[in-house]
Short mmCIF file of C-alpha atoms in Angstrom, two decimals:
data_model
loop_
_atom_site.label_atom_id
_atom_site.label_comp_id
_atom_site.label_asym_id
_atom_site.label_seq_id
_atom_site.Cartn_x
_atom_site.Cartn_y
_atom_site.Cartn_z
CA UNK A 1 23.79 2.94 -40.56
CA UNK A 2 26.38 5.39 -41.77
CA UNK A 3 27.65 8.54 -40.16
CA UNK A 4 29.70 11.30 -41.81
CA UNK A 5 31.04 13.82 -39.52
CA UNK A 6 32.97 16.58 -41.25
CA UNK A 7 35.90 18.47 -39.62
CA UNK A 8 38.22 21.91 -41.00
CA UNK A 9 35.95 24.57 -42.29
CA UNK A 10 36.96 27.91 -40.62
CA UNK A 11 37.33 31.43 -41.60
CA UNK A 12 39.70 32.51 -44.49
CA UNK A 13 41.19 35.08 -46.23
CA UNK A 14 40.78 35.42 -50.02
CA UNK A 15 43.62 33.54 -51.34
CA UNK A 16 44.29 31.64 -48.25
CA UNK A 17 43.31 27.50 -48.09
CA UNK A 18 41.34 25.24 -45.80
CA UNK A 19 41.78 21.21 -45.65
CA UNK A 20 38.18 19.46 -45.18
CA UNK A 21 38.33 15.97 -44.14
CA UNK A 22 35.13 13.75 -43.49
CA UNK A 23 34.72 10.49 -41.36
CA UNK A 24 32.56 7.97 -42.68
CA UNK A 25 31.58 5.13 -39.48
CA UNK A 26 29.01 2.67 -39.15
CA UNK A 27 28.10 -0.61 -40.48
CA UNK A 28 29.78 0.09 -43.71
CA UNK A 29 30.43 -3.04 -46.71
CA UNK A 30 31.15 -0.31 -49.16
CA UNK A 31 31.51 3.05 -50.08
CA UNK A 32 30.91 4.03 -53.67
CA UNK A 33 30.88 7.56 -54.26
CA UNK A 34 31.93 10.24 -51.64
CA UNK A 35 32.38 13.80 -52.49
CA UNK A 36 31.10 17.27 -51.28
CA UNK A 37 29.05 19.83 -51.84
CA UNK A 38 28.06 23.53 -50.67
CA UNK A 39 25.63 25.74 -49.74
CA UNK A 40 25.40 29.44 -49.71
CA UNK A 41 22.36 31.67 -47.21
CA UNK A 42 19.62 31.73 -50.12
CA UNK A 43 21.15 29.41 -52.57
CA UNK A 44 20.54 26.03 -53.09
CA UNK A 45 23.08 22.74 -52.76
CA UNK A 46 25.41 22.44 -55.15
CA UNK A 47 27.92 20.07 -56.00
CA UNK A 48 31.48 20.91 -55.55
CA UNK A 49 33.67 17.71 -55.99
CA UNK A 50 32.68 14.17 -56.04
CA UNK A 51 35.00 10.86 -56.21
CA UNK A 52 34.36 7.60 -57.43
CA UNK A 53 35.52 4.07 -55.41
CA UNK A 54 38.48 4.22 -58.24
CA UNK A 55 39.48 7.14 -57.77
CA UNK A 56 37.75 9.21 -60.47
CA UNK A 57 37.36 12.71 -59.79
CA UNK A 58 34.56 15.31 -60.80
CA UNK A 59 34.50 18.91 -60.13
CA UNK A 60 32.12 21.81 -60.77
CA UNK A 61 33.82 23.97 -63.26
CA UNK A 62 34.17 27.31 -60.64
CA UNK A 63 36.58 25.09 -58.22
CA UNK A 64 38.62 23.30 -60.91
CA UNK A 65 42.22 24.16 -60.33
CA UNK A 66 41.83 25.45 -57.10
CA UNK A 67 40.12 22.10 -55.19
CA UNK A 68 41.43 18.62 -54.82
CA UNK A 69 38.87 15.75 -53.53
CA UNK A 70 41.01 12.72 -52.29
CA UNK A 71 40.40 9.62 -50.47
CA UNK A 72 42.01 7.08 -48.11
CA UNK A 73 39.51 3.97 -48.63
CA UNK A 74 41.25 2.36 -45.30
CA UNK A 75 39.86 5.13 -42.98
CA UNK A 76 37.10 5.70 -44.79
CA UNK A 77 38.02 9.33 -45.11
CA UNK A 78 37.57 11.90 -47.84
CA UNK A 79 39.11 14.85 -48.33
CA UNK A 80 38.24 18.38 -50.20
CA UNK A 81 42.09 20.47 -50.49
CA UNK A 82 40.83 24.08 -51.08
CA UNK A 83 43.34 26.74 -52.30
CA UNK A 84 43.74 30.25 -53.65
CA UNK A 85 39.56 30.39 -51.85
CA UNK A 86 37.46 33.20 -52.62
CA UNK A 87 34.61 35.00 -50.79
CA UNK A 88 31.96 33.20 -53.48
CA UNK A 89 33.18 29.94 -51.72
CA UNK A 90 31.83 31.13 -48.59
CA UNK A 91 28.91 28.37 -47.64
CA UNK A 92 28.36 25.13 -45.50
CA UNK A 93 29.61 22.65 -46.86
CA UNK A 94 28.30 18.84 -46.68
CA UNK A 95 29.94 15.74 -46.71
CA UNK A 96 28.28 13.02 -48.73
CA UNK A 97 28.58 9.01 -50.24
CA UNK A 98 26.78 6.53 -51.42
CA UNK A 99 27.21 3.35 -49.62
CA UNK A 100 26.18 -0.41 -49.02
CA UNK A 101 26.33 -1.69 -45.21
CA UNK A 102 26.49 -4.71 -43.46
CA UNK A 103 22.93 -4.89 -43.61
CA UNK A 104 21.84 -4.32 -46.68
CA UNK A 105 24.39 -5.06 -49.41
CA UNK A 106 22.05 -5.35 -52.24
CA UNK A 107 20.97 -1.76 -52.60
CA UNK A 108 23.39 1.79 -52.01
CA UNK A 109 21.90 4.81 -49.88
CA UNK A 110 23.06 8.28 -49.70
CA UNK A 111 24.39 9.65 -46.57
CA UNK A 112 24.55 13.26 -45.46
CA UNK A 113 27.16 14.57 -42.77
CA UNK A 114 26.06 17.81 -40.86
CA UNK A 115 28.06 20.57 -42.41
CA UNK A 116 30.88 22.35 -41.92
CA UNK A 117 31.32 26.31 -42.38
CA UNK A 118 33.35 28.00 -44.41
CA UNK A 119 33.92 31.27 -44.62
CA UNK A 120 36.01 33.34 -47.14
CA UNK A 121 36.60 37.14 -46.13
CA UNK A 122 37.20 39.67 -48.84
#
């Protein structure tokens, strides 16, 4: 119903940045949510950043002032800015939103995209 395909991880220098961007497609009504989150070899998903239909932002207190979620709602597109990175950001990070489609408009799902890696170097 809904397919996230995320784009712009890489490998980094500490202090360097990385622009994630993440492609929502499908028989979309609505998206609600999007946002992203991480995860590290051994560690389990965390969030990271998460944005709300009106533009609301959340972020996990270790990214704040360093990552900016943002959203263009006519591509369907989200964003995660990532500056001054460190090697504790290093992980795979997962697009996500919670949506109603064409199909079913009564009820939201959550959608998953397949990761993208990113990888900070000392």
């Amino acid at each position: 119903q809904v397919h996230l395909v995320e784009s712009g991880g890489g490998l980094v220098q500490a202090g360097g940045s990385l622009r994630l961007s993440c492609v929502a497609s499908g028989s979309i009504f609505s998206i609600n949510r999007m946002g992203w989150y991480r995860q590290a070899p051994g560690k389990q998903r965390e969030v990271v950043a998460v944005i709300t239909s009106g533009g609301t932002t959340n972020y996990t207190d270790s990214v704040k002032g360093r990552f900016t979620i943002s959203r263009d709602n006519a591509k369907n597109t989200v964003y995660l800015q990532m500056n001054s990175l460190k090697p504790e950001d290093t992980a795979v990070y997962f697009c996500y939103c919670n949506a109603l489609t064409r199909i079913i408009r009564y009820a939201t799902n959550d959608y998953w995209g397949q990761g993208t890696q990113v990888t900070v170097s000392p």
